[in-house]
C-alpha atoms as a PDB file:
ATOM      1  CA  MET A   1     105.812  76.666 126.892  1.00  0.00           C
ATOM      2  CA  SER A   2     102.501  77.867 125.473  1.00  0.00           C
ATOM      3  CA  LEU A   3     102.199  80.494 122.762  1.00  0.00           C
ATOM      4  CA  GLN A   4     100.769  82.903 125.303  1.00  0.00           C
ATOM      5  CA  GLU A   5     103.756  82.385 127.609  1.00  0.00           C
ATOM      6  CA  VAL A   6     106.237  82.852 124.742  1.00  0.00           C
ATOM      7  CA  ILE A   7     104.619  86.153 123.803  1.00  0.00           C
ATOM      8  CA  LYS A   8     104.397  87.379 127.409  1.00  0.00           C
ATOM      9  CA  GLU A   9     108.049  86.510 128.000  1.00  0.00           C
ATOM     10  CA  ARG A  10     109.134  88.538 124.958  1.00  0.00           C
ATOM     11  CA  PHE A  11     106.610  91.381 125.430  1.00  0.00           C
ATOM     12  CA  PRO A  12     105.732  91.738 129.132  1.00  0.00           C
ATOM     13  CA  SER A  13     103.660  94.860 128.431  1.00  0.00           C
ATOM     14  CA  ALA A  14     101.298  92.952 126.105  1.00  0.00           C
ATOM     15  CA  HIS A  15      97.960  92.403 127.809  1.00  0.00           C
ATOM     16  CA  PHE A  16      96.230  89.074 127.230  1.00  0.00           C
ATOM     17  CA  GLU A  17      92.442  89.303 126.816  1.00  0.00           C
ATOM     18  CA  GLU A  18      90.607  86.214 127.972  1.00  0.00           C
ATOM     19  CA  ASN A  19      87.128  87.089 126.785  1.00  0.00           C
ATOM     20  CA  CYS A  20      87.843  86.517 123.108  1.00  0.00           C
ATOM     21  CA  LYS A  21      87.564  83.298 121.114  1.00  0.00           C
ATOM     22  CA  ASP A  22      91.033  83.583 119.583  1.00  0.00           C
ATOM     23  CA  LEU A  23      94.201  84.166 121.554  1.00  0.00           C
ATOM     24  CA  THR A  24      94.067  87.945 121.827  1.00  0.00           C
ATOM     25  CA  PHE A  25      96.653  90.476 122.912  1.00  0.00           C
ATOM     26  CA  ARG A  26      96.224  94.193 123.425  1.00  0.00           C
ATOM     27  CA  ILE A  27      99.437  96.121 122.901  1.00  0.00           C
ATOM     28  CA  GLU A  28     100.570  99.730 122.899  1.00  0.00           C
ATOM     29  CA  LYS A  29     101.058 101.250 119.479  1.00  0.00           C
ATOM     30  CA  ASN A  30     104.752 101.996 120.118  1.00  0.00           C
ATOM     31  CA  ILE A  31     105.621  98.273 120.004  1.00  0.00           C
ATOM     32  CA  LEU A  32     103.310  97.344 117.121  1.00  0.00           C
ATOM     33  CA  LEU A  33     105.965  96.816 114.435  1.00  0.00           C
ATOM     34  CA  GLU A  34     108.314  94.927 116.746  1.00  0.00           C
ATOM     35  CA  PHE A  35     105.436  92.774 118.029  1.00  0.00           C
ATOM     36  CA  MET A  36     104.120  91.994 114.551  1.00  0.00           C
ATOM     37  CA  ASP A  37     107.582  91.309 113.180  1.00  0.00           C
ATOM     38  CA  PHE A  38     108.111  88.837 116.035  1.00  0.00           C
ATOM     39  CA  LEU A  39     104.800  87.089 115.248  1.00  0.00           C
ATOM     40  CA  TYR A  40     105.742  86.900 111.564  1.00  0.00           C
ATOM     41  CA  LYS A  41     109.378  85.814 111.825  1.00  0.00           C
ATOM     42  CA  GLU A  42     109.558  83.875 115.084  1.00  0.00           C
ATOM     43  CA  LEU A  43     106.066  82.400 115.410  1.00  0.00           C
ATOM     44  CA  SER A  44     105.189  81.802 111.721  1.00  0.00           C
ATOM     45  CA  PHE A  45     102.081  83.984 111.535  1.00  0.00           C
ATOM     46  CA  SER A  46     102.592  84.446 107.818  1.00  0.00           C
ATOM     47  CA  PHE A  47      98.988  85.193 106.840  1.00  0.00           C
ATOM     48  CA  LEU A  48      97.392  88.499 107.774  1.00  0.00           C
ATOM     49  CA  THR A  49      93.739  87.508 107.574  1.00  0.00           C
ATOM     50  CA  ASP A  50      92.312  90.984 108.041  1.00  0.00           C
ATOM     51  CA  ILE A  51      92.603  94.391 109.641  1.00  0.00           C
ATOM     52  CA  CYS A  52      89.554  96.177 110.905  1.00  0.00           C
ATOM     53  CA  GLY A  53      88.674  99.212 112.960  1.00  0.00           C
ATOM     54  CA  VAL A  54      86.280  99.429 115.882  1.00  0.00           C
ATOM     55  CA  ASP A  55      84.820 102.738 117.053  1.00  0.00           C
ATOM     56  CA  TYR A  56      84.197 103.427 120.756  1.00  0.00           C
ATOM     57  CA  PRO A  57      83.295 107.151 120.686  1.00  0.00           C
ATOM     58  CA  LYS A  58      83.149 107.531 124.485  1.00  0.00           C
ATOM     59  CA  ARG A  59      86.578 106.052 125.168  1.00  0.00           C
ATOM     60  CA  GLU A  60      89.738 108.168 125.420  1.00  0.00           C
ATOM     61  CA  LYS A  61      91.342 105.856 122.884  1.00  0.00           C
ATOM     62  CA  ARG A  62      88.385 105.949 120.562  1.00  0.00           C
ATOM     63  CA  PHE A  63      89.489 103.342 118.038  1.00  0.00           C
ATOM     64  CA  ASP A  64      90.797  99.832 118.169  1.00  0.00           C
ATOM     65  CA  VAL A  65      92.777  98.630 115.191  1.00  0.00           C
ATOM     66  CA  VAL A  66      92.343  94.866 115.176  1.00  0.00           C
ATOM     67  CA  TYR A  67      94.648  92.481 113.331  1.00  0.00           C
ATOM     68  CA  HIS A  68      93.744  88.824 112.761  1.00  0.00           C
ATOM     69  CA  LEU A  69      96.668  86.577 111.927  1.00  0.00           C
ATOM     70  CA  TYR A  70      96.906  82.923 110.981  1.00  0.00           C
ATOM     71  CA  SER A  71      99.843  80.534 111.078  1.00  0.00           C
ATOM     72  CA  ILE A  72      99.458  78.076 108.233  1.00  0.00           C
ATOM     73  CA  GLU A  73     102.360  75.980 109.536  1.00  0.00           C
ATOM     74  CA  GLU A  74     100.976  75.707 113.075  1.00  0.00           C
ATOM     75  CA  ASN A  75      97.262  75.951 112.216  1.00  0.00           C
ATOM     76  CA  ARG A  76      96.585  78.578 114.845  1.00  0.00           C
ATOM     77  CA  ARG A  77      95.151  82.049 115.015  1.00  0.00           C
ATOM     78  CA  ILE A  78      95.921  85.153 116.992  1.00  0.00           C
ATOM     79  CA  CYS A  79      94.297  88.551 117.337  1.00  0.00           C
ATOM     80  CA  VAL A  80      96.174  91.762 118.129  1.00  0.00           C
ATOM     81  CA  LYS A  81      94.448  94.983 119.213  1.00  0.00           C
ATOM     82  CA  VAL A  82      95.898  98.477 119.367  1.00  0.00           C
ATOM     83  CA  GLY A  83      93.937 101.340 120.879  1.00  0.00           C
ATOM     84  CA  ILE A  84      94.413 104.855 119.499  1.00  0.00           C
ATOM     85  CA  SER A  85      92.768 108.207 120.052  1.00  0.00           C
ATOM     86  CA  GLU A  86      91.078 110.202 117.331  1.00  0.00           C
ATOM     87  CA  ASN A  87      94.130 112.112 116.087  1.00  0.00           C
ATOM     88  CA  GLU A  88      96.753 109.422 116.563  1.00  0.00           C
ATOM     89  CA  GLU A  89      98.318 107.381 113.800  1.00  0.00           C
ATOM     90  CA  VAL A  90      99.309 103.760 113.938  1.00  0.00           C
ATOM     91  CA  GLU A  91     102.291 102.334 112.110  1.00  0.00           C
ATOM     92  CA  SER A  92     101.569 100.525 108.841  1.00  0.00           C
ATOM     93  CA  VAL A  93     102.346  96.801 108.841  1.00  0.00           C
ATOM     94  CA  SER A  94     102.501  96.680 105.040  1.00  0.00           C
ATOM     95  CA  CYS A  95     106.288  96.373 105.351  1.00  0.00           C
ATOM     96  CA  ILE A  96     105.685  92.930 106.943  1.00  0.00           C
ATOM     97  CA  TRP A  97     102.590  91.732 105.057  1.00  0.00           C
ATOM     98  CA  LYS A  98     102.125  93.203 101.571  1.00  0.00           C
ATOM     99  CA  GLY A  99      98.403  92.423 101.832  1.00  0.00           C
ATOM    100  CA  ALA A 100      98.063  94.987 104.600  1.00  0.00           C
ATOM    101  CA  ASN A 101      98.260  97.727 101.983  1.00  0.00           C
ATOM    102  CA  TRP A 102      94.642  97.473 100.818  1.00  0.00           C
ATOM    103  CA  GLN A 103      93.281  96.476 104.231  1.00  0.00           C
ATOM    104  CA  GLU A 104      94.770  99.579 105.838  1.00  0.00           C
ATOM    105  CA  ARG A 105      93.352 101.706 103.017  1.00  0.00           C
ATOM    106  CA  GLU A 106      89.911 100.250 103.735  1.00  0.00           C
ATOM    107  CA  VAL A 107      90.211 101.061 107.470  1.00  0.00           C
ATOM    108  CA  PHE A 108      91.383 104.569 106.580  1.00  0.00           C
ATOM    109  CA  ASP A 109      88.500 105.053 104.148  1.00  0.00           C
ATOM    110  CA  LEU A 110      85.757 103.841 106.483  1.00  0.00           C
ATOM    111  CA  PHE A 111      87.066 104.979 109.900  1.00  0.00           C
ATOM    112  CA  GLY A 112      89.585 107.725 109.099  1.00  0.00           C
ATOM    113  CA  ILE A 113      92.359 105.897 110.957  1.00  0.00           C
ATOM    114  CA  ARG A 114      95.709 106.950 109.531  1.00  0.00           C
ATOM    115  CA  PHE A 115      98.596 104.502 109.049  1.00  0.00           C
ATOM    116  CA  LEU A 116     102.045 106.003 109.395  1.00  0.00           C
ATOM    117  CA  ASN A 117     104.495 105.081 106.594  1.00  0.00           C
ATOM    118  CA  HIS A 118     101.788 103.483 104.462  1.00  0.00           C
ATOM    119  CA  PRO A 119     102.994 103.474 100.830  1.00  0.00           C
ATOM    120  CA  ASP A 120      99.796 104.946  99.330  1.00  0.00           C
ATOM    121  CA  LEU A 121      97.173 105.839 101.931  1.00  0.00           C
ATOM    122  CA  LYS A 122      94.100 106.997 100.011  1.00  0.00           C
ATOM    123  CA  ARG A 123      90.453 106.017  99.708  1.00  0.00           C
ATOM    124  CA  ILE A 124      89.783 102.597  98.269  1.00  0.00           C
ATOM    125  CA  LEU A 125      85.995 102.083  98.482  1.00  0.00           C
ATOM    126  CA  LEU A 126      84.508 105.581  98.334  1.00  0.00           C
ATOM    127  CA  PRO A 127      85.109 108.381  95.832  1.00  0.00           C
ATOM    128  CA  ASP A 128      87.819 110.910  96.683  1.00  0.00           C
ATOM    129  CA  GLU A 129      85.162 113.618  97.119  1.00  0.00           C
ATOM    130  CA  TRP A 130      83.320 111.656  99.824  1.00  0.00           C
ATOM    131  CA  GLU A 131      83.045 113.541 103.112  1.00  0.00           C
ATOM    132  CA  GLY A 132      83.697 111.744 106.370  1.00  0.00           C
ATOM    133  CA  HIS A 133      84.162 108.120 107.258  1.00  0.00           C
ATOM    134  CA  PRO A 134      80.868 106.185 107.245  1.00  0.00           C
ATOM    135  CA  LEU A 135      81.687 103.472 109.807  1.00  0.00           C
ATOM    136  CA  ARG A 136      82.263 105.974 112.588  1.00  0.00           C
ATOM    137  CA  LYS A 137      79.397 105.852 115.024  1.00  0.00           C
ATOM    138  CA  ASP A 138      78.929 109.633 114.873  1.00  0.00           C
ATOM    139  CA  TYR A 139      78.798 109.724 111.072  1.00  0.00           C
ATOM    140  CA  PRO A 140      75.899 111.990 110.095  1.00  0.00           C
ATOM    141  CA  LEU A 141      73.410 110.021 108.051  1.00  0.00           C
ATOM    142  CA  GLU A 142      72.450 113.104 106.017  1.00  0.00           C
ATOM    143  CA  ILE A 143      75.751 112.780 104.162  1.00  0.00           C
ATOM    144  CA  ALA A 144      74.510 109.411 102.879  1.00  0.00           C
ATOM    145  CA  ASN A 145      72.675 111.353 100.154  1.00  0.00           C
ATOM    146  CA  PHE A 146      76.056 112.301  98.671  1.00  0.00           C
ATOM    147  CA  LYS A 147      76.073 112.623  94.889  1.00  0.00           C
ATOM    148  CA  LEU A 148      79.048 112.335  92.587  1.00  0.00           C
ATOM    149  CA  LYS A 149      80.076 115.431  90.601  1.00  0.00           C
ATOM    150  CA  ASP A 150      78.810 113.962  87.311  1.00  0.00           C
ATOM    151  CA  GLU A 151      75.305 113.133  88.584  1.00  0.00           C
END
């Protein structure tokens, strides 16, 4: 049985995307932790390569949170996407991969995507006083002239 078939058997609601290079599944946010825990414990995806956000301002679910995972034991990769709307939160996966802590902070800082139950969700790249989230497509460029309080 292929990896894709194993995942579809366990999570019938997971949607396989064929247009991506890596094996890619789009899932609903309500099964994220269960899905990721399954990938970690049952399928040996022990390395969370990265988490990133993607902004689609015209979509109802404006953001995709994209997780890239790697199985060192099996030498294979998988991508997981979760779509959320502007005011939704997505569950933190830092309880599964400790390295998710900083990656989720980066996504929060740059896109404003909030991670539910994150142990310390705060800015990581920009100063606390920074307004907005600069990787959003509607980020006003005038704010780029931001100055720190001490300048």
